[in-house]
Amino acid sequence: LVKEGTRLAQIYDNRSVAEQNSLALSWDLLMMDDYKEFRSCICPTSADLNHFRELVVNAVMATDIVDKDLKALRNDRWDKAFNDN
């Protein structure tokens, strides 16, 4: 998408375009009135909803294998968690 210079790439500043678009579309769907009861089951409070969103965003963004900055951040977190240094 970035190489093709798509409008989506411009919207998301050429960073994690597919991932950010997927998040936006899925969040918009979840926020529809049709899913109000479902939302109230998984996120009874606004704090729960915010936490759920953070978890989903982090999980989806972790799938971006192209972004070098995100990869470096993940590698750093891995090193801090599992290295004895």
Short mmCIF file of the N, C-alpha and C atoms (twelve columns), coordinates in Angstrom:
data_MODEL
# 
_entry.id   MODEL 
# 
loop_
_atom_site.group_PDB 
_atom_site.id 
_atom_site.type_symbol 
_atom_site.label_atom_id 
_atom_site.label_alt_id 
_atom_site.label_comp_id 
_atom_site.label_asym_id 
_atom_site.label_seq_id 
_atom_site.Cartn_x 
_atom_site.Cartn_y 
_atom_site.Cartn_z 
_atom_site.pdbx_PDB_model_num 
ATOM 1   N N  . LEU A 1  0.821   -1.201  0.000  1 
ATOM 2   C CA . LEU A 1  0.000   0.000   0.000  1 
ATOM 3   C C  . LEU A 1  0.860   1.257   0.000  1 
ATOM 4   N N  . VAL A 2  1.945   1.200   0.758  1 
ATOM 5   C CA . VAL A 2  2.841   2.355   0.812  1 
ATOM 6   C C  . VAL A 2  3.538   2.535   -0.529 1 
ATOM 7   N N  . LYS A 3  4.057   1.438   -1.083 1 
ATOM 8   C CA . LYS A 3  4.769   1.518   -2.368 1 
ATOM 9   C C  . LYS A 3  3.860   2.003   -3.491 1 
ATOM 10  N N  . GLU A 4  2.577   1.681   -3.388 1 
ATOM 11  C CA . GLU A 4  1.618   2.093   -4.412 1 
ATOM 12  C C  . GLU A 4  1.115   3.511   -4.200 1 
ATOM 13  N N  . GLY A 5  1.442   4.101   -3.062 1 
ATOM 14  C CA . GLY A 5  1.028   5.475   -2.776 1 
ATOM 15  C C  . GLY A 5  -0.470  5.631   -2.619 1 
ATOM 16  N N  . THR A 6  -1.104  4.655   -1.997 1 
ATOM 17  C CA . THR A 6  -2.558  4.680   -1.854 1 
ATOM 18  C C  . THR A 6  -3.019  5.760   -0.880 1 
ATOM 19  N N  . ARG A 7  -4.285  6.084   -0.987 1 
ATOM 20  C CA . ARG A 7  -4.890  7.057   -0.062 1 
ATOM 21  C C  . ARG A 7  -4.790  6.547   1.376  1 
ATOM 22  N N  . LEU A 8  -4.991  5.253   1.580  1 
ATOM 23  C CA . LEU A 8  -4.865  4.698   2.933  1 
ATOM 24  C C  . LEU A 8  -3.465  4.920   3.489  1 
ATOM 25  N N  . ALA A 9  -2.475  4.737   2.652  1 
ATOM 26  C CA . ALA A 9  -1.100  4.953   3.103  1 
ATOM 27  C C  . ALA A 9  -0.911  6.394   3.548  1 
ATOM 28  N N  . GLN A 10 -1.517  7.325   2.831  1 
ATOM 29  C CA . GLN A 10 -1.426  8.733   3.205  1 
ATOM 30  C C  . GLN A 10 -2.152  8.997   4.518  1 
ATOM 31  N N  . ILE A 11 -3.325  8.396   4.667  1 
ATOM 32  C CA . ILE A 11 -4.105  8.590   5.891  1 
ATOM 33  C C  . ILE A 11 -3.314  8.152   7.116  1 
ATOM 34  N N  . TYR A 12 -2.614  7.029   6.981  1 
ATOM 35  C CA . TYR A 12 -1.884  6.469   8.118  1 
ATOM 36  C C  . TYR A 12 -0.400  6.794   8.073  1 
ATOM 37  N N  . ASP A 13 -0.045  7.828   7.339  1 
ATOM 38  C CA . ASP A 13 1.320   8.348   7.305  1 
ATOM 39  C C  . ASP A 13 2.341   7.264   6.938  1 
ATOM 40  N N  . ASN A 14 1.914   6.357   6.043  1 
ATOM 41  C CA . ASN A 14 2.786   5.292   5.534  1 
ATOM 42  C C  . ASN A 14 3.331   4.358   6.618  1 
ATOM 43  N N  . ARG A 15 2.632   4.233   7.729  1 
ATOM 44  C CA . ARG A 15 3.097   3.377   8.825  1 
ATOM 45  C C  . ARG A 15 2.005   2.391   9.211  1 
ATOM 46  N N  . SER A 16 2.326   1.115   9.149  1 
ATOM 47  C CA . SER A 16 1.404   0.054   9.561  1 
ATOM 48  C C  . SER A 16 0.017   0.267   8.955  1 
ATOM 49  N N  . VAL A 17 -0.009  0.517   7.675  1 
ATOM 50  C CA . VAL A 17 -1.244  0.911   6.993  1 
ATOM 51  C C  . VAL A 17 -2.324  -0.163  7.106  1 
ATOM 52  N N  . ALA A 18 -1.993  -1.384  6.754  1 
ATOM 53  C CA . ALA A 18 -2.991  -2.461  6.792  1 
ATOM 54  C C  . ALA A 18 -3.482  -2.695  8.218  1 
ATOM 55  N N  . GLU A 19 -2.557  -2.666  9.157  1 
ATOM 56  C CA . GLU A 19 -2.925  -2.907  10.550 1 
ATOM 57  C C  . GLU A 19 -3.821  -1.792  11.095 1 
ATOM 58  N N  . GLN A 20 -3.438  -0.553  10.844 1 
ATOM 59  C CA . GLN A 20 -4.240  0.560   11.347 1 
ATOM 60  C C  . GLN A 20 -5.618  0.598   10.693 1 
ATOM 61  N N  . ASN A 21 -5.671  0.294   9.406  1 
ATOM 62  C CA . ASN A 21 -6.965  0.284   8.729  1 
ATOM 63  C C  . ASN A 21 -7.847  -0.835  9.283  1 
ATOM 64  N N  . SER A 22 -7.271  -1.991  9.513  1 
ATOM 65  C CA . SER A 22 -8.037  -3.101  10.088 1 
ATOM 66  C C  . SER A 22 -8.583  -2.740  11.469 1 
ATOM 67  N N  . LEU A 23 -7.752  -2.079  12.258 1 
ATOM 68  C CA . LEU A 23 -8.201  -1.649  13.583 1 
ATOM 69  C C  . LEU A 23 -9.344  -0.648  13.481 1 
ATOM 70  N N  . ALA A 24 -9.213  0.312   12.594 1 
ATOM 71  C CA . ALA A 24 -10.257 1.332   12.449 1 
ATOM 72  C C  . ALA A 24 -11.579 0.708   12.006 1 
ATOM 73  N N  . LEU A 25 -11.512 -0.165  11.011 1 
ATOM 74  C CA . LEU A 25 -12.734 -0.807  10.517 1 
ATOM 75  C C  . LEU A 25 -13.380 -1.684  11.590 1 
ATOM 76  N N  . SER A 26 -12.574 -2.480  12.256 1 
ATOM 77  C CA . SER A 26 -13.141 -3.388  13.258 1 
ATOM 78  C C  . SER A 26 -13.684 -2.627  14.468 1 
ATOM 79  N N  . TRP A 27 -13.008 -1.548  14.850 1 
ATOM 80  C CA . TRP A 27 -13.498 -0.763  15.994 1 
ATOM 81  C C  . TRP A 27 -14.809 -0.061  15.645 1 
ATOM 82  N N  . ASP A 28 -14.888 0.447   14.425 1 
ATOM 83  C CA . ASP A 28 -16.139 1.067   13.982 1 
ATOM 84  C C  . ASP A 28 -17.289 0.060   14.018 1 
ATOM 85  N N  . LEU A 29 -17.011 -1.165  13.598 1 
ATOM 86  C CA . LEU A 29 -18.044 -2.212  13.652 1 
ATOM 87  C C  . LEU A 29 -18.453 -2.500  15.090 1 
ATOM 88  N N  . LEU A 30 -17.469 -2.649  15.964 1 
ATOM 89  C CA . LEU A 30 -17.765 -2.948  17.365 1 
ATOM 90  C C  . LEU A 30 -18.581 -1.838  18.023 1 
ATOM 91  N N  . MET A 31 -18.387 -0.611  17.591 1 
ATOM 92  C CA . MET A 31 -19.085 0.524   18.189 1 
ATOM 93  C C  . MET A 31 -20.502 0.709   17.638 1 
ATOM 94  N N  . MET A 32 -20.878 -0.076  16.641 1 
ATOM 95  C CA . MET A 32 -22.234 0.027   16.093 1 
ATOM 96  C C  . MET A 32 -23.260 -0.400  17.146 1 
ATOM 97  N N  . ASP A 33 -24.435 0.198   17.072 1 
ATOM 98  C CA . ASP A 33 -25.508 -0.123  18.020 1 
ATOM 99  C C  . ASP A 33 -25.848 -1.611  18.034 1 
ATOM 100 N N  . ASP A 34 -25.679 -2.279  16.897 1 
ATOM 101 C CA . ASP A 34 -25.975 -3.711  16.810 1 
ATOM 102 C C  . ASP A 34 -25.160 -4.531  17.802 1 
ATOM 103 N N  . TYR A 35 -24.008 -4.011  18.220 1 
ATOM 104 C CA . TYR A 35 -23.107 -4.765  19.101 1 
ATOM 105 C C  . TYR A 35 -23.055 -4.202  20.520 1 
ATOM 106 N N  . LYS A 36 -24.022 -3.378  20.855 1 
ATOM 107 C CA . LYS A 36 -24.039 -2.748  22.181 1 
ATOM 108 C C  . LYS A 36 -24.088 -3.786  23.299 1 
ATOM 109 N N  . GLU A 37 -24.938 -4.784  23.152 1 
ATOM 110 C CA . GLU A 37 -25.045 -5.819  24.179 1 
ATOM 111 C C  . GLU A 37 -23.746 -6.613  24.293 1 
ATOM 112 N N  . PHE A 38 -23.157 -6.942  23.175 1 
ATOM 113 C CA . PHE A 38 -21.876 -7.650  23.170 1 
ATOM 114 C C  . PHE A 38 -20.802 -6.827  23.875 1 
ATOM 115 N N  . ARG A 39 -20.745 -5.523  23.543 1 
ATOM 116 C CA . ARG A 39 -19.765 -4.643  24.193 1 
ATOM 117 C C  . ARG A 39 -19.964 -4.606  25.698 1 
ATOM 118 N N  . SER A 40 -21.205 -4.549  26.121 1 
ATOM 119 C CA . SER A 40 -21.464 -4.471  27.565 1 
ATOM 120 C C  . SER A 40 -21.064 -5.758  28.280 1 
ATOM 121 N N  . CYS A 41 -21.066 -6.869  27.562 1 
ATOM 122 C CA . CYS A 41 -20.630 -8.142  28.155 1 
ATOM 123 C C  . CYS A 41 -19.113 -8.206  28.312 1 
ATOM 124 N N  . ILE A 42 -18.403 -7.768  27.291 1 
ATOM 125 C CA . ILE A 42 -16.944 -7.882  27.362 1 
ATOM 126 C C  . ILE A 42 -16.282 -6.677  28.024 1 
ATOM 127 N N  . CYS A 43 -16.983 -5.555  28.033 1 
ATOM 128 C CA . CYS A 43 -16.436 -4.323  28.604 1 
ATOM 129 C C  . CYS A 43 -17.534 -3.575  29.352 1 
ATOM 130 N N  . PRO A 44 -17.818 -3.986  30.581 1 
ATOM 131 C CA . PRO A 44 -18.929 -3.360  31.300 1 
ATOM 132 C C  . PRO A 44 -18.712 -1.882  31.662 1 
ATOM 133 N N  . THR A 45 -17.464 -1.442  31.737 1 
ATOM 134 C CA . THR A 45 -17.199 -0.036  32.070 1 
ATOM 135 C C  . THR A 45 -16.390 0.615   30.952 1 
ATOM 136 N N  . SER A 46 -16.357 1.928   30.970 1 
ATOM 137 C CA . SER A 46 -15.561 2.634   29.961 1 
ATOM 138 C C  . SER A 46 -14.072 2.353   30.150 1 
ATOM 139 N N  . ALA A 47 -13.655 2.153   31.386 1 
ATOM 140 C CA . ALA A 47 -12.250 1.789   31.642 1 
ATOM 141 C C  . ALA A 47 -11.936 0.427   31.021 1 
ATOM 142 N N  . ASP A 48 -12.878 -0.515  31.143 1 
ATOM 143 C CA . ASP A 48 -12.696 -1.831  30.519 1 
ATOM 144 C C  . ASP A 48 -12.610 -1.704  29.002 1 
ATOM 145 N N  . LEU A 49 -13.445 -0.848  28.432 1 
ATOM 146 C CA . LEU A 49 -13.439 -0.652  26.984 1 
ATOM 147 C C  . LEU A 49 -12.101 -0.060  26.528 1 
ATOM 148 N N  . ASN A 50 -11.601 0.903   27.271 1 
ATOM 149 C CA . ASN A 50 -10.303 1.503   26.937 1 
ATOM 150 C C  . ASN A 50 -9.183  0.466   27.039 1 
ATOM 151 N N  . HIS A 51 -9.218  -0.339  28.084 1 
ATOM 152 C CA . HIS A 51 -8.204  -1.383  28.259 1 
ATOM 153 C C  . HIS A 51 -8.295  -2.420  27.132 1 
ATOM 154 N N  . PHE A 52 -9.508  -2.803  26.791 1 
ATOM 155 C CA . PHE A 52 -9.717  -3.760  25.701 1 
ATOM 156 C C  . PHE A 52 -9.161  -3.195  24.400 1 
ATOM 157 N N  . ARG A 53 -9.424  -1.932  24.140 1 
ATOM 158 C CA . ARG A 53 -8.920  -1.308  22.914 1 
ATOM 159 C C  . ARG A 53 -7.389  -1.331  22.892 1 
ATOM 160 N N  . GLU A 54 -6.770  -1.002  24.014 1 
ATOM 161 C CA . GLU A 54 -5.307  -1.036  24.093 1 
ATOM 162 C C  . GLU A 54 -4.771  -2.436  23.792 1 
ATOM 163 N N  . LEU A 55 -5.418  -3.446  24.365 1 
ATOM 164 C CA . LEU A 55 -4.988  -4.825  24.120 1 
ATOM 165 C C  . LEU A 55 -5.108  -5.199  22.646 1 
ATOM 166 N N  . VAL A 56 -6.228  -4.840  22.051 1 
ATOM 167 C CA . VAL A 56 -6.451  -5.165  20.638 1 
ATOM 168 C C  . VAL A 56 -5.446  -4.426  19.757 1 
ATOM 169 N N  . VAL A 57 -5.251  -3.144  20.013 1 
ATOM 170 C CA . VAL A 57 -4.304  -2.359  19.221 1 
ATOM 171 C C  . VAL A 57 -2.904  -2.953  19.343 1 
ATOM 172 N N  . ASN A 58 -2.472  -3.246  20.555 1 
ATOM 173 C CA . ASN A 58 -1.139  -3.808  20.751 1 
ATOM 174 C C  . ASN A 58 -0.990  -5.159  20.059 1 
ATOM 175 N N  . ALA A 59 -2.019  -5.986  20.140 1 
ATOM 176 C CA . ALA A 59 -1.957  -7.308  19.501 1 
ATOM 177 C C  . ALA A 59 -1.878  -7.181  17.985 1 
ATOM 178 N N  . VAL A 60 -2.672  -6.321  17.412 1 
ATOM 179 C CA . VAL A 60 -2.673  -6.162  15.950 1 
ATOM 180 C C  . VAL A 60 -1.378  -5.498  15.480 1 
ATOM 181 N N  . MET A 61 -0.941  -4.470  16.172 1 
ATOM 182 C CA . MET A 61 0.280   -3.790  15.755 1 
ATOM 183 C C  . MET A 61 1.504   -4.704  15.873 1 
ATOM 184 N N  . ALA A 62 1.442   -5.665  16.751 1 
ATOM 185 C CA . ALA A 62 2.548   -6.620  16.886 1 
ATOM 186 C C  . ALA A 62 2.695   -7.497  15.651 1 
ATOM 187 N N  . THR A 63 1.679   -7.524  14.805 1 
ATOM 188 C CA . THR A 63 1.756   -8.331  13.591 1 
ATOM 189 C C  . THR A 63 2.463   -7.615  12.452 1 
ATOM 190 N N  . ASP A 64 2.790   -6.326  12.637 1 
ATOM 191 C CA . ASP A 64 3.472   -5.576  11.585 1 
ATOM 192 C C  . ASP A 64 4.948   -5.965  11.585 1 
ATOM 193 N N  . ILE A 65 5.336   -6.733  10.580 1 
ATOM 194 C CA . ILE A 65 6.719   -7.195  10.508 1 
ATOM 195 C C  . ILE A 65 7.578   -6.292  9.622  1 
ATOM 196 N N  . VAL A 66 6.974   -5.282  9.011  1 
ATOM 197 C CA . VAL A 66 7.704   -4.408  8.099  1 
ATOM 198 C C  . VAL A 66 8.280   -3.191  8.826  1 
ATOM 199 N N  . ASP A 67 7.563   -2.665  9.809  1 
ATOM 200 C CA . ASP A 67 7.981   -1.440  10.490 1 
ATOM 201 C C  . ASP A 67 9.212   -1.717  11.355 1 
ATOM 202 N N  . LYS A 68 10.335  -1.133  10.970 1 
ATOM 203 C CA . LYS A 68 11.596  -1.372  11.666 1 
ATOM 204 C C  . LYS A 68 11.586  -0.821  13.093 1 
ATOM 205 N N  . ASP A 69 10.907  0.316   13.310 1 
ATOM 206 C CA . ASP A 69 10.845  0.899   14.651 1 
ATOM 207 C C  . ASP A 69 10.069  0.000   15.602 1 
ATOM 208 N N  . LEU A 70 8.935   -0.524  15.136 1 
ATOM 209 C CA . LEU A 70 8.156   -1.431  15.981 1 
ATOM 210 C C  . LEU A 70 8.927   -2.721  16.263 1 
ATOM 211 N N  . LYS A 71 9.643   -3.212  15.258 1 
ATOM 212 C CA . LYS A 71 10.440  -4.422  15.450 1 
ATOM 213 C C  . LYS A 71 11.529  -4.182  16.485 1 
ATOM 214 N N  . ALA A 72 12.186  -3.034  16.404 1 
ATOM 215 C CA . ALA A 72 13.226  -2.699  17.380 1 
ATOM 216 C C  . ALA A 72 12.642  -2.601  18.784 1 
ATOM 217 N N  . LEU A 73 11.466  -1.998  18.897 1 
ATOM 218 C CA . LEU A 73 10.806  -1.890  20.195 1 
ATOM 219 C C  . LEU A 73 10.466  -3.267  20.753 1 
ATOM 220 N N  . ARG A 74 9.935   -4.159  19.907 1 
ATOM 221 C CA . ARG A 74 9.616   -5.519  20.352 1 
ATOM 222 C C  . ARG A 74 10.872  -6.260  20.767 1 
ATOM 223 N N  . ASN A 75 11.929  -6.122  19.984 1 
ATOM 224 C CA . ASN A 75 13.181  -6.805  20.323 1 
ATOM 225 C C  . ASN A 75 13.737  -6.297  21.646 1 
ATOM 226 N N  . ASP A 76 13.642  -5.000  21.875 1 
ATOM 227 C CA . ASP A 76 14.113  -4.423  23.131 1 
ATOM 228 C C  . ASP A 76 13.312  -4.964  24.315 1 
ATOM 229 N N  . ARG A 77 11.997  -5.033  24.150 1 
ATOM 230 C CA . ARG A 77 11.152  -5.571  25.224 1 
ATOM 231 C C  . ARG A 77 11.493  -7.037  25.495 1 
ATOM 232 N N  . TRP A 78 11.735  -7.789  24.419 1 
ATOM 233 C CA . TRP A 78 12.096  -9.196  24.558 1 
ATOM 234 C C  . TRP A 78 13.405  -9.322  25.342 1 
ATOM 235 N N  . ASP A 79 14.384  -8.518  24.956 1 
ATOM 236 C CA . ASP A 79 15.677  -8.567  25.625 1 
ATOM 237 C C  . ASP A 79 15.553  -8.224  27.105 1 
ATOM 238 N N  . LYS A 80 14.770  -7.213  27.425 1 
ATOM 239 C CA . LYS A 80 14.589  -6.832  28.824 1 
ATOM 240 C C  . LYS A 80 13.895  -7.939  29.610 1 
ATOM 241 N N  . ALA A 81 12.976  -8.627  28.982 1 
ATOM 242 C CA . ALA A 81 12.210  -9.663  29.678 1 
ATOM 243 C C  . ALA A 81 12.990  -10.963 29.846 1 
ATOM 244 N N  . PHE A 82 13.842  -11.300 28.872 1 
ATOM 245 C CA . PHE A 82 14.418  -12.635 28.881 1 
ATOM 246 C C  . PHE A 82 15.927  -12.708 28.939 1 
ATOM 247 N N  . ASN A 83 16.616  -11.601 28.955 1 
ATOM 248 C CA . ASN A 83 18.055  -11.621 29.089 1 
ATOM 249 C C  . ASN A 83 18.442  -11.298 30.517 1 
ATOM 250 N N  . ASP A 84 19.541  -11.858 30.963 1 
ATOM 251 C CA . ASP A 84 19.997  -11.658 32.332 1 
ATOM 252 C C  . ASP A 84 20.748  -10.357 32.515 1 
ATOM 253 N N  . ASN A 85 21.056  -9.647  31.461 1 
ATOM 254 C CA . ASN A 85 21.850  -8.424  31.546 1 
ATOM 255 C C  . ASN A 85 21.171  -7.363  32.317 1 
# 
